[in-house]
Tab-separated table of C-alpha atoms in Angstrom:
chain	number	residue	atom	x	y	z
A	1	UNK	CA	7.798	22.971	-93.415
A	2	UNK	CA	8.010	26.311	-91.711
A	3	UNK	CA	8.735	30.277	-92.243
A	4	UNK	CA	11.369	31.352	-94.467
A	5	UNK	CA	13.462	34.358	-93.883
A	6	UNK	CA	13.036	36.534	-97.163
A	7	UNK	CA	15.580	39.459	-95.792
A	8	UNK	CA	16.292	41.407	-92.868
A	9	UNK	CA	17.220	44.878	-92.491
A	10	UNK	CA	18.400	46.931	-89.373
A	11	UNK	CA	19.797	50.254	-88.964
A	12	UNK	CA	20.246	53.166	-86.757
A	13	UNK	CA	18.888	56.670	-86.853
A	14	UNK	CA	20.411	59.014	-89.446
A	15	UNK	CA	21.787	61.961	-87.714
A	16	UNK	CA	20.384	63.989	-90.901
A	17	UNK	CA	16.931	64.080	-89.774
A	18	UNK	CA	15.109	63.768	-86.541
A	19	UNK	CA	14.710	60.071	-85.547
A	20	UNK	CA	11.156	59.349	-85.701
A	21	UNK	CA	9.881	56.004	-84.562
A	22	UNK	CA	7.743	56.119	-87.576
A	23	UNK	CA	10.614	57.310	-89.723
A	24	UNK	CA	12.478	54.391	-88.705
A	25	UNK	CA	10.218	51.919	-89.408
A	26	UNK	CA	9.130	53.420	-92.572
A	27	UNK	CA	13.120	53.483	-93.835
A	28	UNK	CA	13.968	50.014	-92.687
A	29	UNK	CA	10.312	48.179	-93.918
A	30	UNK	CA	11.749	49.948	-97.883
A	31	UNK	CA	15.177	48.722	-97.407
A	32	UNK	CA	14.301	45.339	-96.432
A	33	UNK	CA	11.528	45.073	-99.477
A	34	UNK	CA	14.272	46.242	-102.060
A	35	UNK	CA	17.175	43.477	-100.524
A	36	UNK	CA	14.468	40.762	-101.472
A	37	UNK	CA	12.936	42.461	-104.657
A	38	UNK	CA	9.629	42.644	-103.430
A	39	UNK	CA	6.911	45.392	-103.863
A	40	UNK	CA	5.034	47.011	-101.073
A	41	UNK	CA	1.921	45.322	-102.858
A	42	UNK	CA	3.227	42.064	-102.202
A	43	UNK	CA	3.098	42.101	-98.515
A	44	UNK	CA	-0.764	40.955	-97.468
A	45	UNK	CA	0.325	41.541	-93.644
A	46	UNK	CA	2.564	44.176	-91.672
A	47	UNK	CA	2.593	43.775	-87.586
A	48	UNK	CA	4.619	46.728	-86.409
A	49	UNK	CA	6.299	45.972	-82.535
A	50	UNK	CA	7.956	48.880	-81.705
A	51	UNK	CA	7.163	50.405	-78.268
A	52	UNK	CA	8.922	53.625	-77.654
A	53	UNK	CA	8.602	56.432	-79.416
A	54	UNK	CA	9.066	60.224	-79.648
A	55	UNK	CA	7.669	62.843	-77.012
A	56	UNK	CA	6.022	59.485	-75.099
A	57	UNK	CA	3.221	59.119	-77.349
A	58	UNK	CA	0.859	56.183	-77.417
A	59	UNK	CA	-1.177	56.544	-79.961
A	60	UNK	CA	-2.317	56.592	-82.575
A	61	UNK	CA	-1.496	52.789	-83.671
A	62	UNK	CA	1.820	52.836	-85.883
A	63	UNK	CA	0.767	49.777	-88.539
A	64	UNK	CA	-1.426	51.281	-90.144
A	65	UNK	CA	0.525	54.653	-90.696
A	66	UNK	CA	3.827	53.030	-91.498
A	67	UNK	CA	1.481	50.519	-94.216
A	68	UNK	CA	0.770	53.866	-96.402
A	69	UNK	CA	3.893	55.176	-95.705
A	70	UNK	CA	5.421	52.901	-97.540
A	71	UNK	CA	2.679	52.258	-100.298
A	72	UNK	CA	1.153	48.766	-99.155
A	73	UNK	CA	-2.085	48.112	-100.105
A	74	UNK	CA	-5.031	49.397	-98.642
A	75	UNK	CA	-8.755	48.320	-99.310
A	76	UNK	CA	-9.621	44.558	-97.243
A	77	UNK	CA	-7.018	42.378	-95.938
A	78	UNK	CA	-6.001	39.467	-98.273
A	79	UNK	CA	-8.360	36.162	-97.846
A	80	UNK	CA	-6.475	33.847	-98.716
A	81	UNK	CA	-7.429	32.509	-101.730
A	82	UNK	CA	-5.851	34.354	-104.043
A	83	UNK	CA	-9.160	36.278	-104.845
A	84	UNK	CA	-10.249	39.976	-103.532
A	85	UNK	CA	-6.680	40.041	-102.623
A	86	UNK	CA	-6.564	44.209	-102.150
A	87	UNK	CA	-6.094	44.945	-98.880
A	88	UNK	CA	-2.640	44.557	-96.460
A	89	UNK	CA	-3.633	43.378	-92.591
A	90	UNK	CA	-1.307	45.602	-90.426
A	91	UNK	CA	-1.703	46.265	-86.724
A	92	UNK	CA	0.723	47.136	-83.382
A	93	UNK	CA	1.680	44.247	-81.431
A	94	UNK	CA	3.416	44.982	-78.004
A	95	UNK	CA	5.495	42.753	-76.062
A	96	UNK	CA	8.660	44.406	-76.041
A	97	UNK	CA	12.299	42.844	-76.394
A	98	UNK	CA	10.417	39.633	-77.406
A	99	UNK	CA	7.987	41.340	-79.706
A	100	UNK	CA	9.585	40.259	-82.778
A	101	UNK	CA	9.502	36.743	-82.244
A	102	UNK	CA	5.992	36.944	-81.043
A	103	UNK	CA	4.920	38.838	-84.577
A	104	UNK	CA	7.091	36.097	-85.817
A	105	UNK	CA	5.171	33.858	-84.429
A	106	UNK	CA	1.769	35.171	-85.327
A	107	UNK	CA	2.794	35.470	-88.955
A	108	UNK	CA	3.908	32.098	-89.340
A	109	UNK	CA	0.756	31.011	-88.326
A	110	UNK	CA	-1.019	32.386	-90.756
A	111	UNK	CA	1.307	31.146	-93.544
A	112	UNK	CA	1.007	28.149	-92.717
A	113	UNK	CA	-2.560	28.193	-92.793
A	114	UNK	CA	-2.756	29.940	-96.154
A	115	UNK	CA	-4.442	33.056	-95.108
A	116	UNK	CA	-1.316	35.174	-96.224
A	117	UNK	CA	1.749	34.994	-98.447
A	118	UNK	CA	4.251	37.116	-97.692
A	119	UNK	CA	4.413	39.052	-94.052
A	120	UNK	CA	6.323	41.788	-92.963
A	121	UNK	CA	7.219	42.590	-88.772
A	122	UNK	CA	8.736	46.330	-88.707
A	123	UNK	CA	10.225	47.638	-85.259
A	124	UNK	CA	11.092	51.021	-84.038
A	125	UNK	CA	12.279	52.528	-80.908
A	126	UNK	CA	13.358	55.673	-79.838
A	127	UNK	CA	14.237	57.705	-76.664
A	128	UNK	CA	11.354	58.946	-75.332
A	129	UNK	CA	11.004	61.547	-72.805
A	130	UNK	CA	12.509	60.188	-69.730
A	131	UNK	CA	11.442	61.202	-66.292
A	132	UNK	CA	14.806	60.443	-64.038
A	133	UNK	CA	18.034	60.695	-64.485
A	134	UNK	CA	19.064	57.056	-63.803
A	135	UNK	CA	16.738	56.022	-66.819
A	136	UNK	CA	18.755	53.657	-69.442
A	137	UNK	CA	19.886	55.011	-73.075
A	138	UNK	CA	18.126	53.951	-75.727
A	139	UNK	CA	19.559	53.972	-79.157
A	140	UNK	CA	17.259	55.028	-81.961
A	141	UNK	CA	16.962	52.230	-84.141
A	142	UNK	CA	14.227	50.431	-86.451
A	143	UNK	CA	14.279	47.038	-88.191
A	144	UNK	CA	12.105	44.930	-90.491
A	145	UNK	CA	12.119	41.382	-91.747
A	146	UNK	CA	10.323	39.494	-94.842
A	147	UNK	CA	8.429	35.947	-94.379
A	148	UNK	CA	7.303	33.528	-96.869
A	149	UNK	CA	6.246	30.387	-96.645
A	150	UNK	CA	8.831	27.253	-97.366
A	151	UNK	CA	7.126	23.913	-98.293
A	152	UNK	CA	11.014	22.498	-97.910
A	153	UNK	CA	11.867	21.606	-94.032
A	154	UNK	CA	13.902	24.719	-93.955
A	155	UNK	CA	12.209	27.811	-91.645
A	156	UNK	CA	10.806	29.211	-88.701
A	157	UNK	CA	9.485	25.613	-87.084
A	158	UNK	CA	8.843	25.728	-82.939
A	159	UNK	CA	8.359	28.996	-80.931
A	160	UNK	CA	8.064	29.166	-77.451
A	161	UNK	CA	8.103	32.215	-74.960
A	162	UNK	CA	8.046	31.703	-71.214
A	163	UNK	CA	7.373	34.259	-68.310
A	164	UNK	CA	9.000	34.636	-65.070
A	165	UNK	CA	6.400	36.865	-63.103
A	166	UNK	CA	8.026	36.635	-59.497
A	167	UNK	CA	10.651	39.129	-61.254
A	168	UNK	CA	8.254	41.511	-63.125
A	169	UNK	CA	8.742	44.362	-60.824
A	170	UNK	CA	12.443	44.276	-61.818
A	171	UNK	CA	11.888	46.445	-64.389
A	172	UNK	CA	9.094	48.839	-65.012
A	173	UNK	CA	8.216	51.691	-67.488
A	174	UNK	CA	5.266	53.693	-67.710
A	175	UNK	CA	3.883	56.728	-68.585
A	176	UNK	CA	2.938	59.241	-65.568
A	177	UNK	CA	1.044	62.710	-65.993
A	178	UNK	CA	2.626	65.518	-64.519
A	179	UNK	CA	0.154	68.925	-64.158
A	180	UNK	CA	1.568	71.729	-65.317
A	181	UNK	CA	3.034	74.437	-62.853
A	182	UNK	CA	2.040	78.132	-62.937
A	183	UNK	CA	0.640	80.139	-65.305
A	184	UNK	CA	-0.103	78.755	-68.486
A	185	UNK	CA	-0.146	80.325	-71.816
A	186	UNK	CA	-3.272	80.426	-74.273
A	187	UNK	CA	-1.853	77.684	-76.382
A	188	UNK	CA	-0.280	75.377	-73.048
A	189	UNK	CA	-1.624	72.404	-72.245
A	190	UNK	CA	-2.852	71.576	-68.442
A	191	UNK	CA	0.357	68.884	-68.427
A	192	UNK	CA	2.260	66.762	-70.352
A	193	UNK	CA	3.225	62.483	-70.324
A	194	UNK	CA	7.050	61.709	-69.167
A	195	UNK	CA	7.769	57.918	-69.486
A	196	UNK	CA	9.226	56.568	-65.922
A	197	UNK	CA	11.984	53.803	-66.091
A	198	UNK	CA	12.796	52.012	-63.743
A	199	UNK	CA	15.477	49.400	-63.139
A	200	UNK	CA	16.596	47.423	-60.118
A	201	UNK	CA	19.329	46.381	-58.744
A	202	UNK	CA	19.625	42.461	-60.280
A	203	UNK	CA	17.619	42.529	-62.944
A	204	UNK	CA	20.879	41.929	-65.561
A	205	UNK	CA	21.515	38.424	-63.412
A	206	UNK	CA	18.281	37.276	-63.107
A	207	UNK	CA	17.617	38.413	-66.843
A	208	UNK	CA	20.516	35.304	-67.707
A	209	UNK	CA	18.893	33.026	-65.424
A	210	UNK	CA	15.680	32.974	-66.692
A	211	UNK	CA	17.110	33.184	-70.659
A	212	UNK	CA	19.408	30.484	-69.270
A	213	UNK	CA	16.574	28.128	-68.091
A	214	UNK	CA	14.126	28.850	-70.795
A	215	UNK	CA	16.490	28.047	-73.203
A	216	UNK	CA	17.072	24.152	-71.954
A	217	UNK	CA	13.764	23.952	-71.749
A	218	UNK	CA	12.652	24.484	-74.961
A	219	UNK	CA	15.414	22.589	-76.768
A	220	UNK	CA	14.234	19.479	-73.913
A	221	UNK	CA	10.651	19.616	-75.419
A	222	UNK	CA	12.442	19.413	-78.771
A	223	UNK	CA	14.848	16.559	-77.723
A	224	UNK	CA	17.654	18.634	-78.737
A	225	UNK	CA	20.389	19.492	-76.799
A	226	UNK	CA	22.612	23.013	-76.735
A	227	UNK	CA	25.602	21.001	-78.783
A	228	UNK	CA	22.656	20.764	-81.386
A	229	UNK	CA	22.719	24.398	-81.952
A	230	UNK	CA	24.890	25.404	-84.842
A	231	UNK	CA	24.389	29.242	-84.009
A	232	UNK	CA	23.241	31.068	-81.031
A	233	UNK	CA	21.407	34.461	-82.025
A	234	UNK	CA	20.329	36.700	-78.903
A	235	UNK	CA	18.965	40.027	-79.268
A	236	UNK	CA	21.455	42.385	-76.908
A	237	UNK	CA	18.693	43.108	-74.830
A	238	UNK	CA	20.935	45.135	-71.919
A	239	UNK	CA	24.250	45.738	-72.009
A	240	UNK	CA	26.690	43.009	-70.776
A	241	UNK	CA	23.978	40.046	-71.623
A	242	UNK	CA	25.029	37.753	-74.202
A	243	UNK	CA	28.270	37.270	-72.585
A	244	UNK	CA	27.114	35.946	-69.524
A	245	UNK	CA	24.589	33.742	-70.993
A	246	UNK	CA	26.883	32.607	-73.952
A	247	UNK	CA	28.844	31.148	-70.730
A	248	UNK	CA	26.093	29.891	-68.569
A	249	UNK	CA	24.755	27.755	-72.041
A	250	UNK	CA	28.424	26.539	-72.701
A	251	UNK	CA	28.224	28.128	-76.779
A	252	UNK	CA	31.650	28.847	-78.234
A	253	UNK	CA	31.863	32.127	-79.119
A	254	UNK	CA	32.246	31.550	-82.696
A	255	UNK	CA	28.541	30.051	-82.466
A	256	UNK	CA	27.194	33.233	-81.441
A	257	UNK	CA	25.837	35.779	-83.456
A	258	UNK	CA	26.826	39.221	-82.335
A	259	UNK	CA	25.245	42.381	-83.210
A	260	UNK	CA	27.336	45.502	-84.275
A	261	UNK	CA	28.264	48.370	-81.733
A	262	UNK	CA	26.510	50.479	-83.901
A	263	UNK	CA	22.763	48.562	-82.877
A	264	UNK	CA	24.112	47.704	-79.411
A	265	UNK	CA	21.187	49.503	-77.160
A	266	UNK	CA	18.354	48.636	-79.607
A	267	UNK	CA	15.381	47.279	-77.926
A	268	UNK	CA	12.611	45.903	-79.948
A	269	UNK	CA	14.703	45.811	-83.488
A	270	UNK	CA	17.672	43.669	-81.445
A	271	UNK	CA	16.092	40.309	-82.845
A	272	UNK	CA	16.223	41.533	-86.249
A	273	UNK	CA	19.967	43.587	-85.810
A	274	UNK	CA	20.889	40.136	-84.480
A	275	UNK	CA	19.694	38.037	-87.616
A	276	UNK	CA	20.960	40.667	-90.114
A	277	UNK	CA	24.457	40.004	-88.101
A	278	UNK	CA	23.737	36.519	-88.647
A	279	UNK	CA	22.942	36.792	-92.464
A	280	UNK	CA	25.766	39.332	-93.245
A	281	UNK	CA	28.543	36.946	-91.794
A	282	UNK	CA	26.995	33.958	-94.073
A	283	UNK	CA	26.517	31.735	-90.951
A	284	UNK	CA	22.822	31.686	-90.884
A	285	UNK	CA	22.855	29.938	-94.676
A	286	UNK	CA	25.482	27.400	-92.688
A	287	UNK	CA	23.810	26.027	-89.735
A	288	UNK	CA	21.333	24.124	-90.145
A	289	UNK	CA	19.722	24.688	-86.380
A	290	UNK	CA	19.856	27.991	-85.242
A	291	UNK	CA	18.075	29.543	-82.209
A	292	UNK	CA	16.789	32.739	-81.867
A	293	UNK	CA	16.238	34.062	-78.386
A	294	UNK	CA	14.827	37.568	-76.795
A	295	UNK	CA	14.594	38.162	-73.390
A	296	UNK	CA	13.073	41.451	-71.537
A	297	UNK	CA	10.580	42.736	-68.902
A	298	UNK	CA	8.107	40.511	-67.149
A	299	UNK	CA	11.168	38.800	-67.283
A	300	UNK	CA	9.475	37.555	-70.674
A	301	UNK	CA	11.525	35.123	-72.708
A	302	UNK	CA	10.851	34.633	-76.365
A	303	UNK	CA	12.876	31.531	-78.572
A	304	UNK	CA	12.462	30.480	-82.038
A	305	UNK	CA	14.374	27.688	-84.007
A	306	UNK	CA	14.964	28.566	-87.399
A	307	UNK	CA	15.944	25.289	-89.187
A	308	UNK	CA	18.277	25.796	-92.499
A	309	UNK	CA	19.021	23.846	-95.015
A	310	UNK	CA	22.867	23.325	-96.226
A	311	UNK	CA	21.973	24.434	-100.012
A	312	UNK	CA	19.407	27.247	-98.784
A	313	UNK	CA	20.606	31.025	-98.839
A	314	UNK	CA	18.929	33.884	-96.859
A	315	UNK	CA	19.555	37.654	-98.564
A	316	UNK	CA	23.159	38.560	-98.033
A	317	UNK	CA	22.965	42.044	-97.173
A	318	UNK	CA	26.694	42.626	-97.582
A	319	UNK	CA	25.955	43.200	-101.642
């Protein structure tokens, strides 16, 4: 038994209109309800996992805004019974590249257990404002994907996330105050937030090697083996590192699940761009193990197996 995929939906930032974090979730969290025919009233939780967002702000909470945005219900969260079932349960969950699998995660739990039907993990990210020159591009992007419960063996069925803390200091961000200078206006604040960046030198290399080693040993505890993975899904969490750890785990390319130039850069929706790559192609409804894998700062590293079943289709969001 485990989580079922009900649809996943990720897109960039629509040069229209100002890319809001919120904006992004908002638009993604609709599209993915209307690819699997669900209504915003359906969803008893919503865990948003986005982390950067517009003029470096940090509150308020997103979940909660994004959950009447988008017309979910509000009142008390569901209890799992199937009576006084009113309310939606959204809050913010932060853990960055690897927040989607965590949410995933946390969601699954509570299917399983009953307390909730059908969950919802939105993601947003967007370049905030960057103190530095030599801080990395971010592409405005936001994501969301449905879970259900699956009585069949098909799903979301182990989860494991490892952290490499002798590397944490390989990449940083933070927010810093700066005072404002001179003479201020009546309406001018004393300062303003900048977010600070910063990346050093080996961070891509050590980022493979700790993916690299995570990876064996969560498919040891499983008594699987790499050749046991039909398809390979890694979120492009820098530039230039699926390649290199494609190599390191010996997975033929044509395992691999690639995510489009257009959501190359994205940073807490590149799990989700990933699986909609996966879906699209047709080749997550083919393999019947197929691992999911996030890595990021801390050096965190996030895995999931998703376990399919031959006759068992995810949403095809090609239609």
């Amino acid at each position: 038994m485990g989580t079922h995929i009900e649809a996943a939906c990720a897109r960039v930032g629509n040069g229209g209109r100002k890319a809001t974090a919120r904006r992004l979730a908002d638009d993604a969290a609709r599209a993915c309800l209307t690819l699997a025919g669900c209504r915003p009233a359906d969803v008893d939780m919503l865990i948003n996992v986005g982390v950067y967002r517009e003029d470096s702000m940090g509150e308020p909470a997103l979940a909660a805004l994004i959950q009447e945005d988008i017309g979910a219900n509000r009142g008390q969260p569901p209890d799992g019974g199937g009576r006084g079932r009113s309310g939606t349960f959204s809050f913010d969950l932060l853990n960055g590249a690897c927040g989607v699998i965590t949410a995933i995660q946390v969601e699954s739990g509570l299917l399983r257990a009953g307390a909730i039907r059908l969950g919802t993990v939105v993601s947003s990210d967007v370049p905030p404002d960057l103190a530095g020159p030599g801080a990395p591009f971010l592409r405005p992007a936001g994501g969301a994907i449905l879970l259900r419960w699956d009585d069949s063996p098909a799903g979301f069925t182990d989860f494991c996330t490892l952290t490499f803390p002798e590397y944490e200091d390989l990449f940083t961000s933070g927010l810093e105050w700066r005072e404002r200078r001179g003479i201020r206006g009546p309406r001018e604040g004393t300062g303003h937030n900048r977010m600070v960046v910063i990346v050093k030198p080996g961070y891509l290399a050590r980022l493979v090697d700790c993916a690299e080693e995570a990876t064996r040993r969560f498919l040891r505890r499983l008594g699987l083996g790499v050749e046991d993975i039909d398809l390979l899904v890694p979120a492009p969490s820098v530039p230039d590192f699926v390649d290199p750890l494609r190599a390191r785990l010996a997975v033929p390319g044509d395992r691999v699940a690639y995510t489009p130039e257009d959501l190359e850069g994205s940073h807490t929706t590149g799990p989700i761009a990933a699986l909609q790559a996966a879906i699209k192609s047709g080749r997550l409804g083919e393999a019947r193990n197929t691992l999911l894998l996030a890595a990021g700062a801390g050096i965190t590293v996030a895995l999931a197996l998703y376990r399919q079943e031959p006759e068992r289709r995810v949403t095809d969001l090609s239609r």
